[in-house]
Amino acid sequence: MTAAPALLRAPASIRLGSGAVRTLGATVRSLAGEGKVLVCTDSFLASASQGAAVEASLRAAGLDYELLDSAQPELPLAGVEDAIAAARSIAPDVVVGLGGGSCIDVAKLVSLGLAHDAPLAEHYGENAVPGPSLPVVAVPTTGGTGSEVTPVAVLTDPGRELKVGISSPWLIPRAAICDPDLCFGAPRSVTAYAGIDALAHAIEAYTAVGRSSWEEMGERVFVGSGQLTDGFALRAIGQISDSFLDALEDRSSGRAGMLSGSLLAGLAFGTAGTAAAHALQYPLGAASKTPHGLGVGLLLPFVMRFNAPAAEEKLRHVGEALGVGSDPEAASAKVREIGLAAGLPGSLREIGVDRGDLPRMAAQAVGITRLIDNNPRPVGPVDAEALLEAAWAGDLDRIEMKAAC
Ligand SMILES: NC(=O)c1ccc[n+]([C@@H]2O[C@H](COP(=O)([O-])OP(=O)(O)OC[C@H]3O[C@@H](n4cnc5c(N)ncnc54)[C@H](O)[C@@H]3O)[C@@H](O)[C@H]2O)c1
Ligand SMILES: [Fe+2]
């Protein structure tokens, strides 16, 4: 047993399994009492079977609720501000977030905006939320982002080149109700990008640096790997690799495995954080206008190879969890194979990235220190550019699996 310090933050309750949505009403009732309930979702889910299941559960618990169904993918800032303004006139006591990461993140930001009357930009970054926000009950439908258990919400501010995150333990939902039956019908591309992102969450959380003292851990939101998150991460890797392709076919075992796997990945990365694949995706996503999961999934095997000299033992465990034996090289090859099978492009060239833009993207990525400092192997501008060059060509063998002397 390691003596290294370890931390875990999580919702007060997590319910996982078929039919869990029936427990939503009682969960909300325990938080709201006789107070008001707001359900944040999007217009599709509000009128689909997911909206009906939430309504039935709330009504069965004797709860009335107001509906805000304006959530938009990628959370444009203006849309979030409008949602907060609309919620203010409702003055709820509990906010339910029903949907994929977009709807759950809107619920988190509405609850933040109602509790703290400041422009959202004042909360960008880490630990810039001054205190508790309203209780959020998260009901995911994509299986998925893990947002139902994480301390972060991501939005698009047209005044910023890169997407922005608000990361604070105060954003962790109070309860998560994870019912795989709600994930049927999620579009294939949404399932693919969220699924490979979840695998990246688990692998990057597991291989992240560990902090060796409380002082080193400090007050950061994302503290690196540790014994309280490692088990979740490894189990997530196994479940995701077992169920991802079945989820893409909308099979029930696949949906259940992915919801559970992405939840476990969320528990791991919500405390441990992610690393270089995520840092490199931010400028890539901004330049190529491609989804987060596409970029992270494409880059991850390259980053795993690069990390092998510094995280060999952990990557051996990753290989075992992926079912390819204790070989870091086989682990990265397997992740690439999973991504390609899910329909991810094989190279940055294929998605139209200008090769001449790679040095600028590399410089931007290494500037995201909260992610780069979490990577097990130091990443400088030259390393980042080499990673992007290899990913541009789609050639894993360009990454040396040994540290340069
Ligand atoms: N907070 C976090 O921890 C975290 C982590 C990763 C990503 N994110 C954020 O999550 C967002 C992406 O979330 P997502 O990938 O879950 O997708 P999403 O929430 O953007 O939803 C995409 C589309 O899928 C539809 N959809 C969702 N579930 C469905 C279902 N069961 N059946 C039919 N349609 C369904 C939605 O209506 C929507 O049109 C991004 O904004 C990203 O930045 C947040
Ligand atoms: Fe991610």
PDB file of C-alpha atoms in Angstrom, residues 124-352:
ATOM      1  CA  TYR A 124     -13.326  30.551 -15.720  1.00  0.00           C
ATOM      2  CA  GLY A 125     -10.399  28.323 -14.780  1.00  0.00           C
ATOM      3  CA  GLU A 126      -9.872  26.443 -11.554  1.00  0.00           C
ATOM      4  CA  ASN A 127     -11.231  27.221  -8.108  1.00  0.00           C
ATOM      5  CA  ALA A 128     -12.832  30.512  -9.101  1.00  0.00           C
ATOM      6  CA  VAL A 129     -16.268  29.619  -7.712  1.00  0.00           C
ATOM      7  CA  PRO A 130     -16.629  31.240  -4.291  1.00  0.00           C
ATOM      8  CA  GLY A 131     -18.981  28.744  -2.657  1.00  0.00           C
ATOM      9  CA  PRO A 132     -21.803  26.220  -3.057  1.00  0.00           C
ATOM     10  CA  SER A 133     -24.179  26.385  -5.979  1.00  0.00           C
ATOM     11  CA  LEU A 134     -27.700  24.931  -5.983  1.00  0.00           C
ATOM     12  CA  PRO A 135     -27.976  21.143  -5.741  1.00  0.00           C
ATOM     13  CA  VAL A 136     -27.873  19.497  -9.165  1.00  0.00           C
ATOM     14  CA  VAL A 137     -29.230  16.037  -9.914  1.00  0.00           C
ATOM     15  CA  ALA A 138     -27.643  14.754 -13.116  1.00  0.00           C
ATOM     16  CA  VAL A 139     -29.382  12.242 -15.379  1.00  0.00           C
ATOM     17  CA  PRO A 140     -27.065  11.321 -18.281  1.00  0.00           C
ATOM     18  CA  THR A 141     -28.363  10.034 -21.621  1.00  0.00           C
ATOM     19  CA  THR A 142     -25.220   9.567 -23.680  1.00  0.00           C
ATOM     20  CA  GLY A 143     -22.820   7.417 -21.645  1.00  0.00           C
ATOM     21  CA  GLY A 144     -20.775   9.664 -22.089  1.00  0.00           C
ATOM     22  CA  THR A 145     -18.897  12.476 -20.740  1.00  0.00           C
ATOM     23  CA  GLY A 146     -18.972  11.583 -17.048  1.00  0.00           C
ATOM     24  CA  SER A 147     -20.225  15.109 -16.371  1.00  0.00           C
ATOM     25  CA  GLU A 148     -22.763  13.614 -13.943  1.00  0.00           C
ATOM     26  CA  VAL A 149     -19.943  13.193 -11.407  1.00  0.00           C
ATOM     27  CA  THR A 150     -17.296  15.757 -12.395  1.00  0.00           C
ATOM     28  CA  PRO A 151     -16.430  19.222 -11.016  1.00  0.00           C
ATOM     29  CA  VAL A 152     -16.295  20.891 -14.429  1.00  0.00           C
ATOM     30  CA  ALA A 153     -18.534  22.498 -17.036  1.00  0.00           C
ATOM     31  CA  VAL A 154     -17.263  23.439 -20.486  1.00  0.00           C
ATOM     32  CA  LEU A 155     -18.621  26.280 -22.608  1.00  0.00           C
ATOM     33  CA  THR A 156     -17.883  28.240 -25.774  1.00  0.00           C
ATOM     34  CA  ASP A 157     -17.127  31.922 -25.261  1.00  0.00           C
ATOM     35  CA  PRO A 158     -16.856  33.730 -28.636  1.00  0.00           C
ATOM     36  CA  GLY A 159     -14.367  36.101 -26.979  1.00  0.00           C
ATOM     37  CA  ARG A 160     -11.909  33.237 -26.353  1.00  0.00           C
ATOM     38  CA  GLU A 161     -10.041  31.256 -28.962  1.00  0.00           C
ATOM     39  CA  LEU A 162     -10.230  27.970 -27.026  1.00  0.00           C
ATOM     40  CA  LYS A 163     -13.224  26.447 -25.236  1.00  0.00           C
ATOM     41  CA  VAL A 164     -13.289  27.410 -21.581  1.00  0.00           C
ATOM     42  CA  GLY A 165     -13.860  25.345 -18.481  1.00  0.00           C
ATOM     43  CA  ILE A 166     -15.164  26.242 -15.066  1.00  0.00           C
ATOM     44  CA  SER A 167     -13.659  23.757 -12.622  1.00  0.00           C
ATOM     45  CA  SER A 168     -14.590  23.745  -8.977  1.00  0.00           C
ATOM     46  CA  PRO A 169     -15.605  21.086  -6.462  1.00  0.00           C
ATOM     47  CA  TRP A 170     -18.754  23.198  -5.941  1.00  0.00           C
ATOM     48  CA  LEU A 171     -19.897  22.110  -9.425  1.00  0.00           C
ATOM     49  CA  ILE A 172     -20.070  18.402  -8.608  1.00  0.00           C
ATOM     50  CA  PRO A 173     -23.707  17.293  -8.889  1.00  0.00           C
ATOM     51  CA  ARG A 174     -25.253  16.349  -5.560  1.00  0.00           C
ATOM     52  CA  ALA A 175     -26.699  13.158  -7.034  1.00  0.00           C
ATOM     53  CA  ALA A 176     -26.326  11.172 -10.258  1.00  0.00           C
ATOM     54  CA  ILE A 177     -29.076   8.925 -11.582  1.00  0.00           C
ATOM     55  CA  CYS A 178     -27.558   6.719 -14.282  1.00  0.00           C
ATOM     56  CA  ASP A 179     -30.082   4.623 -16.158  1.00  0.00           C
ATOM     57  CA  PRO A 180     -28.781   2.900 -19.296  1.00  0.00           C
ATOM     58  CA  ASP A 181     -32.316   2.664 -20.698  1.00  0.00           C
ATOM     59  CA  LEU A 182     -32.169   6.453 -21.230  1.00  0.00           C
ATOM     60  CA  CYS A 183     -29.109   6.086 -23.492  1.00  0.00           C
ATOM     61  CA  PHE A 184     -30.834   4.138 -26.269  1.00  0.00           C
ATOM     62  CA  GLY A 185     -31.054   6.129 -29.454  1.00  0.00           C
ATOM     63  CA  ALA A 186     -28.112   8.463 -28.821  1.00  0.00           C
ATOM     64  CA  PRO A 187     -26.738   9.263 -32.297  1.00  0.00           C
ATOM     65  CA  ARG A 188     -23.849   7.060 -33.442  1.00  0.00           C
ATOM     66  CA  SER A 189     -21.405   9.956 -33.786  1.00  0.00           C
ATOM     67  CA  VAL A 190     -22.286  11.283 -30.307  1.00  0.00           C
ATOM     68  CA  THR A 191     -21.771   7.767 -28.875  1.00  0.00           C
ATOM     69  CA  ALA A 192     -18.472   7.412 -30.736  1.00  0.00           C
ATOM     70  CA  TYR A 193     -16.948  10.743 -29.704  1.00  0.00           C
ATOM     71  CA  ALA A 194     -18.186  10.612 -26.109  1.00  0.00           C
ATOM     72  CA  GLY A 195     -17.103   6.967 -25.833  1.00  0.00           C
ATOM     73  CA  ILE A 196     -13.536   7.454 -27.020  1.00  0.00           C
ATOM     74  CA  ASP A 197     -13.327  10.584 -24.856  1.00  0.00           C
ATOM     75  CA  ALA A 198     -14.367   8.468 -21.856  1.00  0.00           C
ATOM     76  CA  LEU A 199     -11.593   5.988 -22.650  1.00  0.00           C
ATOM     77  CA  ALA A 200      -9.161   8.915 -22.795  1.00  0.00           C
ATOM     78  CA  HIS A 201     -10.463  10.196 -19.439  1.00  0.00           C
ATOM     79  CA  ALA A 202      -9.741   6.823 -17.854  1.00  0.00           C
ATOM     80  CA  ILE A 203      -6.315   6.299 -19.435  1.00  0.00           C
ATOM     81  CA  GLU A 204      -5.102   9.856 -18.836  1.00  0.00           C
ATOM     82  CA  ALA A 205      -6.381   9.825 -15.234  1.00  0.00           C
ATOM     83  CA  TYR A 206      -4.664   6.498 -14.569  1.00  0.00           C
ATOM     84  CA  THR A 207      -1.334   7.489 -16.095  1.00  0.00           C
ATOM     85  CA  ALA A 208      -1.322  11.066 -14.744  1.00  0.00           C
ATOM     86  CA  VAL A 209       1.496  12.033 -12.413  1.00  0.00           C
ATOM     87  CA  GLY A 210       0.850  11.349  -8.741  1.00  0.00           C
ATOM     88  CA  ARG A 211       1.491  14.038  -6.119  1.00  0.00           C
ATOM     89  CA  SER A 212       3.810  12.830  -3.394  1.00  0.00           C
ATOM     90  CA  SER A 213       2.772  15.181  -0.570  1.00  0.00           C
ATOM     91  CA  TRP A 214      -0.266  17.170   0.548  1.00  0.00           C
ATOM     92  CA  GLU A 215       1.710  20.344  -0.067  1.00  0.00           C
ATOM     93  CA  GLU A 216       2.381  19.306  -3.652  1.00  0.00           C
ATOM     94  CA  MET A 217      -1.276  18.417  -4.137  1.00  0.00           C
ATOM     95  CA  GLY A 218      -2.253  21.776  -2.711  1.00  0.00           C
ATOM     96  CA  GLU A 219      -5.672  23.146  -3.576  1.00  0.00           C
ATOM     97  CA  ARG A 220      -5.662  22.153  -7.229  1.00  0.00           C
ATOM     98  CA  VAL A 221      -8.945  20.780  -8.557  1.00  0.00           C
ATOM     99  CA  PHE A 222      -7.263  18.024 -10.577  1.00  0.00           C
ATOM    100  CA  VAL A 223      -4.632  16.410  -8.423  1.00  0.00           C
ATOM    101  CA  GLY A 224      -3.179  13.595 -10.559  1.00  0.00           C
ATOM    102  CA  SER A 225      -3.464   9.849 -10.144  1.00  0.00           C
ATOM    103  CA  GLY A 226      -3.808   8.189  -6.751  1.00  0.00           C
ATOM    104  CA  GLN A 227      -5.070   5.041  -5.124  1.00  0.00           C
ATOM    105  CA  LEU A 228      -8.641   6.358  -4.767  1.00  0.00           C
ATOM    106  CA  THR A 229      -9.042   7.014  -8.501  1.00  0.00           C
ATOM    107  CA  ASP A 230      -6.819   4.325 -10.050  1.00  0.00           C
ATOM    108  CA  GLY A 231      -9.283   1.494  -9.442  1.00  0.00           C
ATOM    109  CA  PHE A 232     -12.127   3.419 -11.083  1.00  0.00           C
ATOM    110  CA  ALA A 233      -9.886   4.239 -14.046  1.00  0.00           C
ATOM    111  CA  LEU A 234      -8.751   0.671 -14.678  1.00  0.00           C
ATOM    112  CA  ARG A 235     -12.259  -0.708 -14.376  1.00  0.00           C
ATOM    113  CA  ALA A 236     -13.482   1.995 -16.760  1.00  0.00           C
ATOM    114  CA  ILE A 237     -10.856   1.037 -19.349  1.00  0.00           C
ATOM    115  CA  GLY A 238     -11.948  -2.607 -19.280  1.00  0.00           C
ATOM    116  CA  GLN A 239     -15.661  -1.831 -19.436  1.00  0.00           C
ATOM    117  CA  ILE A 240     -15.324   0.692 -22.214  1.00  0.00           C
ATOM    118  CA  SER A 241     -13.191  -1.568 -24.385  1.00  0.00           C
ATOM    119  CA  ASP A 242     -15.676  -4.426 -23.823  1.00  0.00           C
ATOM    120  CA  SER A 243     -18.830  -2.445 -24.562  1.00  0.00           C
ATOM    121  CA  PHE A 244     -17.951   0.423 -26.907  1.00  0.00           C
ATOM    122  CA  LEU A 245     -18.647  -1.276 -30.223  1.00  0.00           C
ATOM    123  CA  ASP A 246     -21.915  -2.772 -28.914  1.00  0.00           C
ATOM    124  CA  ALA A 247     -23.014   0.678 -27.734  1.00  0.00           C
ATOM    125  CA  LEU A 248     -22.392   1.995 -31.242  1.00  0.00           C
ATOM    126  CA  GLU A 249     -24.894  -0.620 -32.442  1.00  0.00           C
ATOM    127  CA  ASP A 250     -27.352   0.559 -29.741  1.00  0.00           C
ATOM    128  CA  ARG A 251     -27.303  -2.864 -28.028  1.00  0.00           C
ATOM    129  CA  SER A 252     -28.465  -2.910 -24.420  1.00  0.00           C
ATOM    130  CA  SER A 253     -25.305  -4.553 -23.018  1.00  0.00           C
ATOM    131  CA  GLY A 254     -23.235  -1.930 -24.844  1.00  0.00           C
ATOM    132  CA  ARG A 255     -25.302   0.965 -23.515  1.00  0.00           C
ATOM    133  CA  ALA A 256     -25.114  -0.376 -19.952  1.00  0.00           C
ATOM    134  CA  GLY A 257     -21.357  -0.993 -20.175  1.00  0.00           C
ATOM    135  CA  MET A 258     -20.638   2.422 -21.641  1.00  0.00           C
ATOM    136  CA  LEU A 259     -22.771   4.272 -19.113  1.00  0.00           C
ATOM    137  CA  SER A 260     -21.032   2.476 -16.276  1.00  0.00           C
ATOM    138  CA  GLY A 261     -17.581   2.818 -17.904  1.00  0.00           C
ATOM    139  CA  SER A 262     -17.946   6.531 -18.590  1.00  0.00           C
ATOM    140  CA  LEU A 263     -19.267   7.094 -15.057  1.00  0.00           C
ATOM    141  CA  LEU A 264     -16.232   5.298 -13.595  1.00  0.00           C
ATOM    142  CA  ALA A 265     -13.969   7.296 -15.922  1.00  0.00           C
ATOM    143  CA  GLY A 266     -15.675  10.466 -14.665  1.00  0.00           C
ATOM    144  CA  LEU A 267     -15.013   9.475 -11.056  1.00  0.00           C
ATOM    145  CA  ALA A 268     -11.359   8.965 -11.966  1.00  0.00           C
ATOM    146  CA  PHE A 269     -10.700  12.058 -14.047  1.00  0.00           C
ATOM    147  CA  GLY A 270     -13.004  14.292 -12.005  1.00  0.00           C
ATOM    148  CA  THR A 271     -10.374  14.164  -9.283  1.00  0.00           C
ATOM    149  CA  ALA A 272      -7.197  13.035 -11.090  1.00  0.00           C
ATOM    150  CA  GLY A 273      -7.655  15.175 -14.214  1.00  0.00           C
ATOM    151  CA  THR A 274      -6.517  14.505 -17.755  1.00  0.00           C
ATOM    152  CA  ALA A 275      -3.246  15.311 -19.516  1.00  0.00           C
ATOM    153  CA  ALA A 276      -1.461  15.855 -22.835  1.00  0.00           C
ATOM    154  CA  ALA A 277      -4.028  14.348 -25.231  1.00  0.00           C
ATOM    155  CA  HIS A 278      -6.575  16.794 -23.825  1.00  0.00           C
ATOM    156  CA  ALA A 279      -4.113  19.714 -23.947  1.00  0.00           C
ATOM    157  CA  LEU A 280      -3.329  19.017 -27.611  1.00  0.00           C
ATOM    158  CA  GLN A 281      -7.021  18.713 -28.484  1.00  0.00           C
ATOM    159  CA  TYR A 282      -7.906  22.238 -27.359  1.00  0.00           C
ATOM    160  CA  PRO A 283      -5.997  24.067 -30.132  1.00  0.00           C
ATOM    161  CA  LEU A 284      -6.751  21.264 -32.587  1.00  0.00           C
ATOM    162  CA  GLY A 285     -10.482  21.524 -31.919  1.00  0.00           C
ATOM    163  CA  ALA A 286     -10.412  25.309 -32.290  1.00  0.00           C
ATOM    164  CA  ALA A 287      -8.430  25.167 -35.563  1.00  0.00           C
ATOM    165  CA  SER A 288     -10.267  22.266 -37.185  1.00  0.00           C
ATOM    166  CA  LYS A 289     -13.741  22.823 -35.691  1.00  0.00           C
ATOM    167  CA  THR A 290     -13.890  19.130 -34.862  1.00  0.00           C
ATOM    168  CA  PRO A 291     -15.578  17.589 -31.802  1.00  0.00           C
ATOM    169  CA  HIS A 292     -13.592  17.181 -28.587  1.00  0.00           C
ATOM    170  CA  GLY A 293     -13.829  13.377 -28.613  1.00  0.00           C
ATOM    171  CA  LEU A 294     -12.639  13.096 -32.201  1.00  0.00           C
ATOM    172  CA  GLY A 295      -9.447  14.999 -31.470  1.00  0.00           C
ATOM    173  CA  VAL A 296      -8.757  13.403 -28.100  1.00  0.00           C
ATOM    174  CA  GLY A 297      -9.359   9.909 -29.475  1.00  0.00           C
ATOM    175  CA  LEU A 298      -7.133  10.481 -32.473  1.00  0.00           C
ATOM    176  CA  LEU A 299      -4.290  11.908 -30.379  1.00  0.00           C
ATOM    177  CA  LEU A 300      -4.468   9.534 -27.415  1.00  0.00           C
ATOM    178  CA  PRO A 301      -2.487   6.565 -28.866  1.00  0.00           C
ATOM    179  CA  PHE A 302       0.326   8.930 -29.890  1.00  0.00           C
ATOM    180  CA  VAL A 303       0.452  10.417 -26.396  1.00  0.00           C
ATOM    181  CA  MET A 304       0.419   6.927 -24.843  1.00  0.00           C
ATOM    182  CA  ARG A 305       3.483   5.953 -26.905  1.00  0.00           C
ATOM    183  CA  PHE A 306       5.227   9.168 -25.981  1.00  0.00           C
ATOM    184  CA  ASN A 307       4.431   8.551 -22.298  1.00  0.00           C
ATOM    185  CA  ALA A 308       5.664   4.946 -22.279  1.00  0.00           C
ATOM    186  CA  PRO A 309       9.172   5.690 -20.907  1.00  0.00           C
ATOM    187  CA  ALA A 310       7.701   7.574 -17.955  1.00  0.00           C
ATOM    188  CA  ALA A 311       4.637   5.438 -17.284  1.00  0.00           C
ATOM    189  CA  GLU A 312       5.666   1.980 -18.412  1.00  0.00           C
ATOM    190  CA  GLU A 313       4.195   0.035 -15.529  1.00  0.00           C
ATOM    191  CA  LYS A 314       0.893   1.862 -15.645  1.00  0.00           C
ATOM    192  CA  LEU A 315       0.656   1.397 -19.405  1.00  0.00           C
ATOM    193  CA  ARG A 316       1.247  -2.311 -18.858  1.00  0.00           C
ATOM    194  CA  HIS A 317      -1.831  -2.312 -16.612  1.00  0.00           C
ATOM    195  CA  VAL A 318      -3.742  -0.380 -19.276  1.00  0.00           C
ATOM    196  CA  GLY A 319      -2.800  -3.068 -21.805  1.00  0.00           C
ATOM    197  CA  GLU A 320      -4.075  -5.764 -19.442  1.00  0.00           C
ATOM    198  CA  ALA A 321      -7.347  -3.876 -18.902  1.00  0.00           C
ATOM    199  CA  LEU A 322      -7.697  -3.591 -22.680  1.00  0.00           C
ATOM    200  CA  GLY A 323      -7.127  -7.333 -23.010  1.00  0.00           C
ATOM    201  CA  VAL A 324      -3.922  -7.132 -25.055  1.00  0.00           C
ATOM    202  CA  GLY A 325      -1.410  -8.194 -22.402  1.00  0.00           C
ATOM    203  CA  SER A 326       1.108  -6.148 -20.478  1.00  0.00           C
ATOM    204  CA  ASP A 327       2.708  -4.370 -23.401  1.00  0.00           C
ATOM    205  CA  PRO A 328       2.518  -0.546 -23.647  1.00  0.00           C
ATOM    206  CA  GLU A 329       2.995  -0.669 -27.410  1.00  0.00           C
ATOM    207  CA  ALA A 330       0.084  -3.102 -27.793  1.00  0.00           C
ATOM    208  CA  ALA A 331      -2.027  -0.862 -25.521  1.00  0.00           C
ATOM    209  CA  SER A 332      -1.541   2.189 -27.739  1.00  0.00           C
ATOM    210  CA  ALA A 333      -2.155   0.109 -30.874  1.00  0.00           C
ATOM    211  CA  LYS A 334      -5.385  -1.220 -29.346  1.00  0.00           C
ATOM    212  CA  VAL A 335      -6.621   2.276 -28.523  1.00  0.00           C
ATOM    213  CA  ARG A 336      -5.954   3.290 -32.104  1.00  0.00           C
ATOM    214  CA  GLU A 337      -7.772   0.206 -33.370  1.00  0.00           C
ATOM    215  CA  ILE A 338     -10.799   0.986 -31.163  1.00  0.00           C
ATOM    216  CA  GLY A 339     -10.879   4.572 -32.441  1.00  0.00           C
ATOM    217  CA  LEU A 340     -10.683   3.532 -36.088  1.00  0.00           C
ATOM    218  CA  ALA A 341     -13.384   0.883 -35.545  1.00  0.00           C
ATOM    219  CA  ALA A 342     -15.607   3.597 -34.080  1.00  0.00           C
ATOM    220  CA  GLY A 343     -15.151   5.648 -37.246  1.00  0.00           C
ATOM    221  CA  LEU A 344     -12.536   8.138 -36.069  1.00  0.00           C
ATOM    222  CA  PRO A 345     -10.258   9.563 -38.770  1.00  0.00           C
ATOM    223  CA  GLY A 346      -6.748   8.140 -38.783  1.00  0.00           C
ATOM    224  CA  SER A 347      -4.781  11.354 -39.148  1.00  0.00           C
ATOM    225  CA  LEU A 348      -4.932  15.116 -38.721  1.00  0.00           C
ATOM    226  CA  ARG A 349      -4.250  15.424 -42.463  1.00  0.00           C
ATOM    227  CA  GLU A 350      -7.564  13.630 -43.128  1.00  0.00           C
ATOM    228  CA  ILE A 351      -9.509  16.297 -41.232  1.00  0.00           C
ATOM    229  CA  GLY A 352      -7.875  19.090 -43.208  1.00  0.00           C
TER     230      GLY A 352
END
